[in-house]
Amino acid sequence: MKKTTFIYLATTLLVLFAACTKEEINIIYPDENSDDDEVVYMPLKDKATFNIGTATKLSDLSESDYDATVVEHFNQITAEYEMKMNVVWKGENSYDWTAPDALVAYAQENEMDVHGHVLLWYKSFPDWFATAQYDSAAFESNVEEYITAVVTRYKGKVNSWDVVNEVFEDNGSLRQDELITATFNDPIAFYGRCFQYARHADADVKLFYNDYSVALVEAKRKSILEMVTRFESEAYPIDGLGAQFHYSIATDMDRLQTGIDEMVSTGLLFHISELDLKVNVYQSNDYLFSSSEQMLQEEAYQKIVEMYVAIPEAQKFAITTWGVTDKYTWLTTSWHQLEYPLLFDKFYTKKKAFDGFLKGLE
Ligand code: G3I
């Protein structure tokens, strides 16, 4: 066979192989013993002086490797989906507790805390409620009933709640394209009363406001801090701020530091509540998760964890990753199929990102 023919055939076979298993060849898997010799491996939860949480779903927990990884490294869980209104709230005074009860039972069996997510989020109103065309009084009395029922049920089992989630646009204005601002003249006061309803149901539960881009976008952060000031002046209870931290390896860490400093200046608990760091920043169909990209992700995780470790001990609550393994990240459907944002790869092997997170805890 001529050499050129052989090369042509070999190239064709390689291209065919690549086409069939595109995702596998997009990751340069480090060899087995390539663990970073600088890192003394230990469970994340044992290294940290605060909770290490992860978002999870019942379907994920049914996978033994997933369950083992959660039990080994995490001491807090957040329901990624199964504690939201549209899952639990089936009608006026009608609830399906099956999934949240199962998640709480899992946490109790494994001596983990549960961070409740989320009592009020414009995206998770169930259809029956969204189409009811309630006036503001009926809207609020139903929401009060819901919050009271949920927080009462999990009193002593769920120690903290995201009471309200994502009410501001990045420019700092109140989100307009949703039911709450369409129903209430003063949505902030309504949100404050929702915090009161949760407090009345459980005097000890920690109550959080949660949002994205908070650490990075000054205008949004300003509105959040103004809401905190108003809550405090009008005696609406709030214990903490959750900053989601859905960022990337290209995120400006200096801007993050400024954002963290301003949020910590409130004196409230501070929760990095949904941490994942995108690598395929340009959503490339030819993205290669190379060793250099893995190292950038390691550095970014280490820097963010170091910034959290540096805040006052009394204001530390938890760092929660939004998922355990790249295999189940929300980002492969919402961002790009070639995305690897978390600490463990699809085989539950610790990534360089894990090394960075662990080094950040030192
Ligand atoms: O479980 C059902 C399954 O039975 C059904 O077959 C399937 C198809 O309809 O849907 C499954 O439910 C999906 C659920 O995730 C579990 O996978 C829902 O459709 C889907 O909407 C839901 O998406 C979640 C999303 O919030 C909306 O609740 C994502 O997993 C979750 O990562 C995302 O998390 C949000 C935070 O709550 C708030 N901050 C932003 C973050 C990302 O959007």
XYZ file of C-alpha atoms and ligand atoms in Angstrom:
405
model
C 0.000 0.000 0.000
C 1.329 3.433 -0.912
C 2.337 5.570 2.049
C -0.028 8.367 0.973
C -2.918 5.922 0.813
C -2.082 4.602 4.273
C -1.927 8.113 5.701
C -5.219 8.984 4.029
C -6.927 5.867 5.421
C -5.455 6.406 8.885
C -6.607 10.021 8.882
C -10.067 9.029 7.723
C -10.357 6.427 10.482
C -9.232 8.984 13.060
C -11.773 11.521 11.833
C -14.499 8.864 11.907
C -13.475 7.879 15.440
C -13.485 11.499 16.489
C -16.937 12.045 15.027
C -18.313 9.024 16.872
C -16.884 9.855 20.247
C -16.521 13.617 20.059
C -17.039 14.206 23.737
C -14.399 11.706 24.918
C -11.598 13.153 22.840
C -12.464 16.644 24.021
C -10.972 15.882 27.407
C -7.323 15.188 28.011
C -7.699 12.848 30.967
C -4.649 13.028 33.251
C -3.085 9.611 33.729
C -3.997 7.692 36.888
C -1.115 8.798 39.086
C -1.012 12.358 37.860
C -2.513 13.626 41.134
C -0.969 16.902 42.102
C 1.861 15.986 44.493
C 1.360 19.342 46.218
C -2.061 18.232 47.430
C -2.662 16.065 50.462
C -6.065 14.647 49.532
C -8.821 14.625 52.122
C -12.586 15.088 52.127
C -13.517 18.713 51.415
C -15.892 18.837 54.381
C -13.058 17.815 56.738
C -10.764 20.563 55.482
C -13.274 23.406 55.697
C -14.355 25.314 58.834
C -17.778 25.852 57.175
C -20.234 23.619 55.322
C -19.382 22.258 51.897
C -22.639 21.833 50.025
C -23.799 20.539 46.707
C -26.978 20.793 44.700
C -28.506 17.397 44.138
C -31.531 15.545 42.827
C -33.042 12.235 43.897
C -32.319 10.719 40.486
C -28.620 11.569 40.887
C -28.446 10.178 44.427
C -29.712 6.810 43.211
C -26.356 6.305 41.411
C -23.953 4.613 43.860
C -20.791 6.479 42.767
C -22.678 9.782 43.003
C -23.991 8.919 46.479
C -20.507 7.843 47.644
C -18.942 11.101 46.416
C -21.587 13.227 48.137
C -21.201 11.344 51.434
C -17.398 11.555 51.302
C -16.955 15.254 50.507
C -20.117 17.166 51.388
C -21.999 17.896 54.629
C -24.835 19.964 53.188
C -27.230 19.512 50.294
C -29.409 21.916 48.351
C -32.350 20.592 46.357
C -31.520 21.502 42.755
C -35.171 21.165 41.813
C -37.322 19.091 44.166
C -38.105 21.730 46.814
C -39.438 24.276 44.357
C -43.049 25.451 44.282
C -43.849 23.744 40.982
C -42.831 20.354 42.420
C -44.418 20.651 45.869
C -47.455 22.948 45.529
C -50.311 21.110 43.802
C -53.209 23.432 44.658
C -54.548 25.669 47.442
C -53.530 23.865 50.672
C -52.493 20.852 48.567
C -48.882 19.624 48.615
C -46.796 16.689 47.384
C -44.086 16.165 49.980
C -42.696 12.950 48.452
C -39.519 14.310 46.865
C -38.533 16.902 49.499
C -39.216 14.378 52.278
C -36.894 11.890 50.529
C -34.124 14.466 50.174
C -34.446 15.492 53.834
C -34.402 11.821 54.867
C -31.213 11.265 52.820
C -29.562 14.227 54.520
C -30.589 13.040 57.977
C -29.375 9.490 57.284
C -26.004 10.940 56.265
C -25.829 13.623 58.995
C -25.921 16.436 56.461
C -27.544 19.860 56.685
C -30.191 20.842 54.174
C -30.297 24.314 52.619
C -33.853 24.846 51.392
C -34.119 26.135 47.861
C -36.337 28.057 47.163
C -39.568 29.371 48.714
C -40.290 32.170 46.227
C -38.876 32.311 42.698
C -40.757 33.874 39.820
C -39.713 30.965 37.580
C -41.186 28.228 39.733
C -44.853 29.167 40.239
C -46.947 26.098 39.345
C -49.275 26.513 36.361
C -52.458 26.310 38.473
C -51.247 29.324 40.511
C -49.861 31.311 37.580
C -53.180 31.056 35.738
C -55.432 31.735 38.764
C -55.395 35.517 38.162
C -55.385 36.195 41.914
C -55.604 39.772 43.115
C -52.793 40.862 45.427
C -54.641 39.855 48.609
C -55.443 36.330 47.389
C -51.965 35.998 45.843
C -50.332 36.871 49.140
C -52.580 34.803 51.388
C -51.846 31.734 49.228
C -48.102 32.396 49.257
C -48.212 32.926 53.032
C -50.032 29.606 53.397
C -47.411 27.884 51.212
C -44.370 29.318 52.986
C -45.883 28.553 56.393
C -46.682 24.950 55.412
C -43.220 24.249 53.941
C -41.102 25.908 56.651
C -43.242 24.382 59.418
C -42.941 20.892 57.926
C -39.154 21.016 57.807
C -38.603 22.939 61.050
C -35.518 21.513 62.740
C -34.615 19.550 59.581
C -33.979 22.360 57.063
C -31.830 24.900 58.905
C -31.749 27.573 56.219
C -33.838 28.714 53.263
C -33.419 30.763 50.149
C -36.640 32.668 50.865
C -36.552 34.812 47.713
C -34.499 34.254 44.558
C -33.467 36.497 41.662
C -35.765 39.557 41.839
C -33.414 42.107 40.224
C -32.171 42.560 36.675
C -28.434 43.060 36.200
C -29.078 46.817 35.805
C -30.506 46.873 39.336
C -34.142 47.340 38.363
C -36.836 45.017 39.647
C -37.568 42.232 37.167
C -40.758 43.215 35.300
C -41.550 40.126 33.269
C -43.109 38.146 36.087
C -46.185 37.650 38.268
C -45.015 39.359 41.445
C -44.192 42.770 40.017
C -47.393 42.522 37.950
C -49.400 41.970 41.135
C -47.817 44.232 43.771
C -47.176 47.982 43.718
C -44.392 47.505 46.258
C -42.779 44.113 45.521
C -39.917 44.698 47.979
C -42.420 45.012 50.841
C -44.073 41.779 49.684
C -40.687 40.044 49.676
C -40.061 41.378 53.190
C -43.389 39.915 54.358
C -42.390 36.550 52.829
C -39.301 36.598 55.040
C -41.631 37.351 57.981
C -43.880 34.378 57.103
C -40.839 32.084 57.117
C -39.621 33.543 60.430
C -43.056 33.121 62.028
C -42.966 29.428 61.018
C -39.477 28.809 62.428
C -37.779 31.203 64.844
C -34.376 29.562 64.329
C -34.130 29.010 60.580
C -31.604 31.147 58.672
C -33.274 33.236 55.966
C -31.400 34.158 52.770
C -31.880 36.276 49.706
C -30.217 34.530 46.717
C -29.212 35.879 43.309
C -26.707 35.550 40.455
C -24.123 38.072 39.194
C -24.215 39.667 42.631
C -20.453 39.651 43.141
C -19.740 40.799 39.605
C -22.414 43.329 38.671
C -22.342 46.524 40.746
C -25.795 47.834 39.779
C -27.552 44.628 40.853
C -25.493 44.418 44.015
C -26.412 48.029 44.899
C -30.132 47.214 44.638
C -29.705 44.113 46.775
C -27.838 46.035 49.469
C -30.522 48.767 49.392
C -33.161 46.066 49.899
C -31.178 44.703 52.864
C -31.034 48.206 54.356
C -34.783 48.634 53.878
C -35.488 45.195 55.380
C -33.436 46.080 58.426
C -35.088 49.520 58.836
C -38.585 48.011 58.492
C -37.835 44.983 60.705
C -38.175 42.378 57.964
C -35.954 39.450 59.094
C -32.978 38.456 56.918
C -29.925 36.467 58.002
C -27.854 36.033 54.885
C -27.077 36.685 51.251
C -26.535 33.942 48.696
C -24.357 34.774 45.714
C -24.729 32.023 43.159
C -21.267 32.255 41.500
C -22.159 30.766 38.142
C -18.901 32.101 36.681
C -16.043 30.935 34.449
C -12.285 30.647 34.200
C -12.361 34.059 32.468
C -14.143 35.841 35.355
C -12.325 38.907 36.720
C -11.285 37.837 40.208
C -10.548 41.393 41.341
C -14.142 42.370 40.570
C -15.327 39.308 42.470
C -13.251 40.369 45.463
C -14.865 43.838 45.424
C -18.305 42.254 45.281
C -17.574 39.885 48.123
C -16.233 42.731 50.261
C -19.409 44.790 49.726
C -21.720 41.888 50.533
C -19.717 40.980 53.626
C -19.925 44.637 54.730
C -23.617 44.017 55.495
C -22.543 41.824 58.418
C -24.925 39.104 57.168
C -24.049 35.468 56.586
C -22.527 35.004 53.132
C -23.239 31.885 51.059
C -21.539 31.026 47.777
C -24.689 29.169 46.859
C -24.401 27.720 43.322
C -20.717 27.600 42.394
C -19.702 26.236 39.022
C -16.957 27.535 36.723
C -17.466 27.240 32.994
C -14.403 26.424 30.872
C -15.859 26.433 27.359
C -16.185 30.197 27.610
C -16.850 30.749 23.894
C -19.258 27.803 23.575
C -17.007 26.254 20.946
C -18.071 23.067 19.196
C -14.398 22.191 19.000
C -13.596 22.909 22.621
C -10.760 20.836 24.090
C -10.609 20.538 27.883
C -6.817 20.417 27.770
C -4.403 20.247 30.682
C -3.860 24.016 30.458
C -7.621 24.631 30.618
C -7.837 22.269 33.589
C -5.124 24.245 35.335
C -6.965 27.524 34.703
C -10.039 25.995 36.296
C -7.922 24.787 39.229
C -6.563 28.304 39.761
C -10.008 29.890 39.520
C -11.516 27.505 42.078
C -8.552 28.023 44.398
C -8.851 31.817 44.181
C -12.595 31.853 44.866
C -12.268 29.495 47.828
C -9.381 31.580 49.211
C -11.551 34.725 48.970
C -14.309 32.944 50.899
C -11.909 31.603 53.550
C -10.726 35.186 54.115
C -14.141 36.554 55.145
C -14.922 36.886 58.876
C -15.506 33.488 60.490
C -18.856 34.602 61.930
C -20.179 35.354 58.433
C -19.171 32.061 56.854
C -22.116 29.803 56.024
C -21.194 27.454 53.182
C -19.747 27.062 49.737
C -22.189 25.050 47.635
C -21.247 23.689 44.231
C -24.132 23.497 41.803
C -23.752 19.782 41.322
C -21.187 17.073 41.991
C -20.076 15.782 38.598
C -19.732 17.203 35.087
C -21.937 14.299 34.056
C -25.092 15.965 35.425
C -24.352 19.703 35.313
C -27.227 21.920 34.178
C -24.747 23.700 31.930
C -24.490 20.969 29.298
C -28.093 21.719 28.376
C -28.216 25.424 29.186
C -24.756 26.485 27.965
C -22.962 23.912 25.765
C -22.749 20.119 25.543
C -18.940 20.424 25.841
C -18.808 21.889 29.316
C -16.902 20.672 32.414
C -17.662 23.102 35.299
C -17.526 21.008 38.464
C -15.023 19.273 40.777
C -15.508 15.683 39.584
C -15.505 14.343 36.033
C -18.121 11.994 34.643
C -16.285 9.027 36.155
C -16.328 10.729 39.593
C -12.580 11.188 39.400
C -11.275 14.278 41.195
C -10.342 16.936 38.617
C -7.656 19.623 38.910
C -10.610 21.796 39.918
C -10.932 19.669 43.064
C -7.222 20.222 43.800
C -7.755 23.962 43.493
C -10.779 23.922 45.791
C -8.879 21.881 48.389
C -5.785 24.107 48.188
C -8.042 27.131 48.621
C -9.232 25.717 51.950
C -5.722 25.696 53.422
O -37.579 15.683 36.841
C -38.233 16.018 35.610
C -38.381 14.762 34.741
O -39.258 13.861 35.402
C -38.944 15.171 33.381
O -39.002 14.024 32.552
C -38.022 16.224 32.761
C -38.519 16.696 31.417
O -39.583 17.588 31.604
O -37.967 17.381 33.635
C -37.390 17.040 34.878
O -37.379 18.186 35.673
C -36.380 19.137 35.290
C -35.527 19.395 36.541
O -34.575 20.449 36.292
C -34.769 18.145 36.997
O -33.842 17.784 36.022
C -37.109 20.421 34.915
O -37.795 20.209 33.698
C -36.089 21.532 34.740
O -36.773 22.771 34.533
C -35.268 21.678 36.007
O -34.281 22.671 35.761
C -33.690 23.210 36.956
C -33.906 24.723 36.938
O -33.215 25.333 38.035
C -35.374 25.085 37.030
O -35.883 24.613 38.265
C -32.190 22.893 36.911
O -32.000 21.500 37.084
C -31.462 23.646 38.010
O -30.056 23.487 37.856
C -31.795 25.139 37.940
O -31.186 25.734 39.036
C -31.312 27.163 39.097
C -31.511 27.551 40.555
O -32.673 26.924 41.047
C -31.585 29.059 40.694
N -30.362 29.693 40.152
C -30.139 29.344 38.742
C -30.018 27.830 38.590
C -29.739 27.456 37.154
O -30.805 27.818 36.345
